[in-house]
Amino acid sequence: MPRDTIVSTDVGSHKMLVGQGWTTYAPRALLMTNGLSSMGFSLPAAIAAKLVHPDRPVVCFVGDGGLAMVQGELRVAASLKIDPIVVVFCDNSLNRIELKQMARQYPSWGTVIEPTDIALLARAMGCDGVEVDSARALESVLAGARAKDRPLVIGAKSIRRNTRRSFENQRSWIKVAPQACLFFSRTLISKRMCFLSVWK
Ligand SMILES: Cc1ncc(C[n+]2csc(CCOP(=O)(O)OP(=O)(O)O)c2C)c(N)n1
Ligand SMILES: [Mg+2]
């Protein structure tokens, strides 16, 4: 993406990825909510950024849980004829909460999100929509032509079994030195949440 791109990120495991992985080149080019950390922030923030800076590319990162909270905003963006790119991290999970439950040795409860056809949802909302399951596919979508009068919504599918395996591998550490290992495992898990042909 160009250097003047404005990015917004929602709240969840994907926020850690964006915080650790996205490089900004100017102040106020990365919009995130710390403190209150309200899910549903990033899509309205991206719409606002696009209205204020119509000539700059705007990318919204959002989890599948966060999008479900505010998906009607896609229709708003399409009605406004603006073209933010919306990248949805589709891991079928309220993952940040699931990880916290697992770290405390609790069974995962109430964190599953049934899969949504993001491309279909996007089109129903007047947007363009596509799903990708590898970094290469994502690059190819971003390199391609896209409409300037409606959002492009990209469903980025993650491979959850890798996240689970990485957690299981670290579970024994947690018993040895609880606080240090907990912190360490969370960091590793977050980094491995990328979507992800990397492990294919
Ligand atoms: C409005 C609101 N409700 C609940 C929470 C608590 N919460 C923080 S992260 C999270 C899960 C986010 O899931 P998702 O959007 O799918 O992102 P992921 O963690 O899977 O990347 C929840 C429920 C919150 N921060 N804001
Ligand atoms: Mg999720």
Short mmCIF file of C-alpha atoms and ligand atoms in Angstrom, two decimals:
data_model
loop_
_atom_site.label_atom_id
_atom_site.label_comp_id
_atom_site.label_asym_id
_atom_site.label_seq_id
_atom_site.Cartn_x
_atom_site.Cartn_y
_atom_site.Cartn_z
CA MET A 1 0.00 0.00 0.00
CA PRO A 2 1.16 3.61 -0.59
CA ARG A 3 2.88 5.47 2.22
CA ASP A 4 0.00 7.88 2.73
CA THR A 5 -2.43 5.04 3.47
CA ILE A 6 -4.60 5.50 6.55
CA VAL A 7 -5.29 2.33 8.51
CA SER A 8 -7.90 1.65 11.13
CA THR A 9 -8.00 -1.46 13.26
CA ASP A 10 -10.70 -3.01 15.38
CA VAL A 11 -10.26 -4.75 18.75
CA GLY A 12 -9.15 -8.35 19.16
CA SER A 13 -6.18 -10.56 18.38
CA HIS A 14 -5.87 -8.95 14.97
CA LYS A 15 -5.23 -5.59 16.67
CA MET A 16 -2.01 -7.06 18.11
CA LEU A 17 -0.98 -8.10 14.61
CA VAL A 18 -1.63 -4.67 13.17
CA GLY A 19 0.12 -3.00 16.09
CA GLN A 20 3.19 -5.20 15.67
CA GLY A 21 3.22 -5.45 11.89
CA TRP A 22 1.98 -2.27 10.29
CA THR A 23 4.45 0.53 9.56
CA THR A 24 3.19 4.10 9.48
CA TYR A 25 5.00 7.04 7.94
CA ALA A 26 3.07 9.99 9.35
CA PRO A 27 1.13 10.92 12.47
CA ARG A 28 -2.58 9.99 12.58
CA ALA A 29 -2.20 7.35 9.88
CA LEU A 30 -3.07 4.45 12.20
CA LEU A 31 -6.39 4.70 13.99
CA MET A 32 -6.99 2.30 16.88
CA THR A 33 -8.90 2.40 20.11
CA ASN A 34 -6.81 1.59 23.12
CA GLY A 35 -8.23 2.48 26.54
CA LEU A 36 -11.92 1.86 25.86
CA SER A 37 -11.06 -0.71 23.16
CA SER A 38 -14.56 -0.94 21.77
CA MET A 39 -15.21 -3.51 19.08
CA GLY A 40 -16.96 -2.04 16.05
CA PHE A 41 -14.63 0.97 16.00
CA SER A 42 -12.60 0.39 12.87
CA LEU A 43 -15.25 0.45 10.14
CA PRO A 44 -16.86 3.76 11.14
CA ALA A 45 -13.35 5.13 11.70
CA ALA A 46 -12.36 4.12 8.17
CA ILE A 47 -15.49 5.72 6.73
CA ALA A 48 -14.73 8.95 8.59
CA ALA A 49 -11.09 8.86 7.45
CA LYS A 50 -12.16 8.40 3.84
CA LEU A 51 -14.62 11.30 4.06
CA VAL A 52 -11.95 13.57 5.53
CA HIS A 53 -9.18 12.38 3.17
CA PRO A 54 -10.92 11.20 -0.02
CA ASP A 55 -7.66 11.09 -1.98
CA ARG A 56 -5.78 8.83 0.44
CA PRO A 57 -6.14 5.04 0.48
CA VAL A 58 -7.92 3.80 3.59
CA VAL A 59 -7.70 0.25 4.90
CA CYS A 60 -9.91 -1.07 7.70
CA PHE A 61 -8.81 -4.19 9.61
CA VAL A 62 -11.58 -5.90 11.52
CA GLY A 63 -12.24 -9.30 13.09
CA ASP A 64 -15.20 -11.44 12.13
CA GLY A 65 -16.74 -10.68 15.53
CA GLY A 66 -16.24 -6.94 15.23
CA LEU A 67 -17.66 -6.86 11.71
CA ALA A 68 -20.74 -8.76 12.85
CA MET A 69 -21.41 -5.96 15.33
CA VAL A 70 -21.43 -3.19 12.72
CA GLN A 71 -21.80 -4.84 9.31
CA GLY A 72 -24.63 -2.46 8.36
CA GLU A 73 -21.94 0.21 8.12
CA LEU A 74 -20.83 -1.47 4.89
CA ARG A 75 -24.13 -0.35 3.37
CA VAL A 76 -23.50 3.17 4.66
CA ALA A 77 -20.05 3.23 3.04
CA ALA A 78 -21.46 1.97 -0.26
CA SER A 79 -24.21 4.60 -0.15
CA LEU A 80 -21.58 7.28 0.37
CA LYS A 81 -19.77 5.98 -2.74
CA ILE A 82 -16.45 5.77 -0.96
CA ASP A 83 -13.86 3.05 -1.46
CA PRO A 84 -12.16 1.93 1.76
CA ILE A 85 -10.63 -1.53 1.68
CA VAL A 86 -12.03 -3.66 4.51
CA VAL A 87 -9.93 -6.67 5.51
CA VAL A 88 -11.88 -9.10 7.70
CA PHE A 89 -9.84 -11.58 9.76
CA CYS A 90 -12.07 -14.65 9.50
CA ASP A 91 -11.00 -17.03 12.26
CA ASN A 92 -14.54 -18.05 13.25
CA SER A 93 -13.78 -16.94 16.78
CA LEU A 94 -13.90 -14.13 19.31
CA ASN A 95 -10.27 -15.07 19.46
CA ARG A 96 -8.97 -12.59 22.02
CA ILE A 97 -11.48 -13.91 24.53
CA GLU A 98 -10.92 -17.54 23.55
CA LEU A 99 -7.18 -17.14 24.19
CA LYS A 100 -7.82 -15.64 27.61
CA GLN A 101 -10.08 -18.58 28.51
CA MET A 102 -7.48 -21.09 27.32
CA ALA A 103 -4.67 -19.34 29.18
CA ARG A 104 -6.62 -19.82 32.41
CA GLN A 105 -7.20 -23.49 31.57
CA TYR A 106 -10.92 -22.87 31.05
CA PRO A 107 -12.82 -24.59 28.25
CA SER A 108 -13.61 -22.25 25.41
CA TRP A 109 -17.15 -21.00 25.93
CA GLY A 110 -19.28 -18.67 23.84
CA THR A 111 -16.48 -17.68 21.51
CA VAL A 112 -17.32 -19.54 18.31
CA ILE A 113 -18.53 -17.52 15.35
CA GLU A 114 -20.19 -19.55 12.64
CA PRO A 115 -18.53 -18.95 9.26
CA THR A 116 -19.96 -16.10 7.20
CA ASP A 117 -19.64 -15.79 3.43
CA ILE A 118 -17.96 -12.40 3.52
CA ALA A 119 -18.00 -11.95 -0.27
CA LEU A 120 -21.75 -12.57 -0.36
CA LEU A 121 -22.34 -10.29 2.60
CA ALA A 122 -20.29 -7.55 0.94
CA ARG A 123 -22.24 -7.77 -2.29
CA ALA A 124 -25.54 -7.71 -0.40
CA MET A 125 -24.37 -4.44 1.12
CA GLY A 126 -23.51 -2.85 -2.22
CA CYS A 127 -19.78 -3.47 -1.89
CA ASP A 128 -17.36 -5.63 -3.83
CA GLY A 129 -16.36 -8.75 -1.95
CA VAL A 130 -13.78 -11.49 -2.21
CA GLU A 131 -12.34 -14.19 0.04
CA VAL A 132 -8.66 -15.13 0.21
CA ASP A 133 -6.82 -17.90 2.05
CA SER A 134 -3.20 -16.99 1.43
CA ALA A 135 -0.94 -13.95 1.46
CA ARG A 136 -0.33 -14.40 -2.26
CA ALA A 137 -4.05 -14.31 -3.02
CA LEU A 138 -4.36 -11.17 -0.91
CA GLU A 139 -1.49 -9.50 -2.78
CA SER A 140 -3.09 -10.35 -6.08
CA VAL A 141 -6.41 -8.81 -5.01
CA LEU A 142 -4.69 -5.65 -3.81
CA ALA A 143 -2.66 -5.39 -7.02
CA GLY A 144 -5.76 -5.72 -9.20
CA ALA A 145 -8.10 -3.01 -10.39
CA ARG A 146 -10.94 -2.05 -8.06
CA ALA A 147 -13.97 0.18 -8.19
CA LYS A 148 -13.58 3.72 -6.85
CA ASP A 149 -17.21 4.20 -5.86
CA ARG A 150 -17.71 1.38 -3.36
CA PRO A 151 -15.79 -0.49 -0.68
CA LEU A 152 -13.82 -3.63 -1.38
CA VAL A 153 -14.33 -6.18 1.39
CA ILE A 154 -11.74 -8.96 1.68
CA GLY A 155 -12.47 -11.99 3.84
CA ALA A 156 -9.05 -13.26 4.97
CA LYS A 157 -9.46 -16.82 6.17
CA SER A 158 -7.17 -18.11 8.88
CA ILE A 159 -6.17 -21.67 9.65
CA ARG A 160 -7.23 -22.15 13.25
CA ARG A 161 -5.66 -25.52 13.86
CA ASN A 162 -2.23 -23.88 13.91
CA THR A 163 -3.26 -21.48 16.62
CA ARG A 164 -4.56 -24.34 18.75
CA ARG A 165 -1.43 -26.38 18.20
CA SER A 166 0.84 -23.53 19.17
CA PHE A 167 -1.16 -23.07 22.35
CA GLU A 168 -1.04 -26.76 23.22
CA ASN A 169 2.73 -26.80 22.70
CA GLN A 170 3.12 -24.02 25.20
CA ARG A 171 0.69 -25.31 27.81
CA SER A 172 3.35 -27.27 29.68
CA TRP A 173 5.50 -24.15 30.03
CA ILE A 174 2.66 -22.38 31.74
CA LYS A 175 2.74 -24.92 34.57
CA VAL A 176 6.43 -24.26 35.16
CA ALA A 177 6.53 -20.49 35.37
CA PRO A 178 2.99 -19.19 35.16
CA GLN A 179 3.36 -15.45 34.75
CA ALA A 180 6.35 -15.36 32.44
CA CYS A 181 5.11 -18.15 30.22
CA LEU A 182 1.62 -16.77 30.04
CA PHE A 183 2.94 -13.49 28.73
CA PHE A 184 5.28 -15.26 26.33
CA SER A 185 2.70 -17.65 24.96
CA ARG A 186 0.20 -14.89 24.36
CA THR A 187 2.76 -13.00 22.34
CA LEU A 188 3.60 -16.03 20.25
CA ILE A 189 -0.02 -16.94 19.70
CA SER A 190 -0.80 -13.43 18.56
CA LYS A 191 2.03 -13.50 16.07
CA ARG A 192 0.88 -16.83 14.68
CA MET A 193 -2.66 -15.66 14.10
CA CYS A 194 -1.80 -14.28 10.67
CA PHE A 195 -3.79 -15.67 7.89
CA LEU A 196 -1.86 -17.82 6.56
CA SER A 197 -0.53 -19.93 3.94
CA VAL A 198 2.71 -19.54 5.82
CA TRP A 199 2.18 -22.89 7.49
CA LYS A 200 0.70 -24.68 4.52
C1 LIG B 1 -18.14 -3.66 22.28
C2 LIG B 1 -17.20 -4.69 22.86
N1 LIG B 1 -17.67 -5.86 23.32
C3 LIG B 1 -16.82 -6.80 23.82
C4 LIG B 1 -15.47 -6.53 23.91
C5 LIG B 1 -14.53 -7.59 24.50
N2 LIG B 1 -13.71 -8.18 23.44
C6 LIG B 1 -12.44 -7.77 23.21
S1 LIG B 1 -11.72 -8.57 21.95
C7 LIG B 1 -13.10 -9.52 21.69
C8 LIG B 1 -13.14 -10.54 20.59
C9 LIG B 1 -12.95 -9.92 19.22
O1 LIG B 1 -13.26 -10.89 18.24
P1 LIG B 1 -12.98 -10.58 16.72
O2 LIG B 1 -13.57 -9.28 16.33
O3 LIG B 1 -13.42 -11.76 15.92
O4 LIG B 1 -11.41 -10.42 16.67
P2 LIG B 1 -10.29 -11.55 16.93
O5 LIG B 1 -9.95 -11.50 18.38
O6 LIG B 1 -10.89 -12.87 16.54
O7 LIG B 1 -9.13 -11.15 16.06
C10 LIG B 1 -14.12 -9.20 22.61
C11 LIG B 1 -15.45 -9.85 22.68
C12 LIG B 1 -15.02 -5.28 23.44
N3 LIG B 1 -13.72 -4.94 23.48
N4 LIG B 1 -15.89 -4.38 22.91
MG MG B 2 -12.33 -13.38 15.12
#
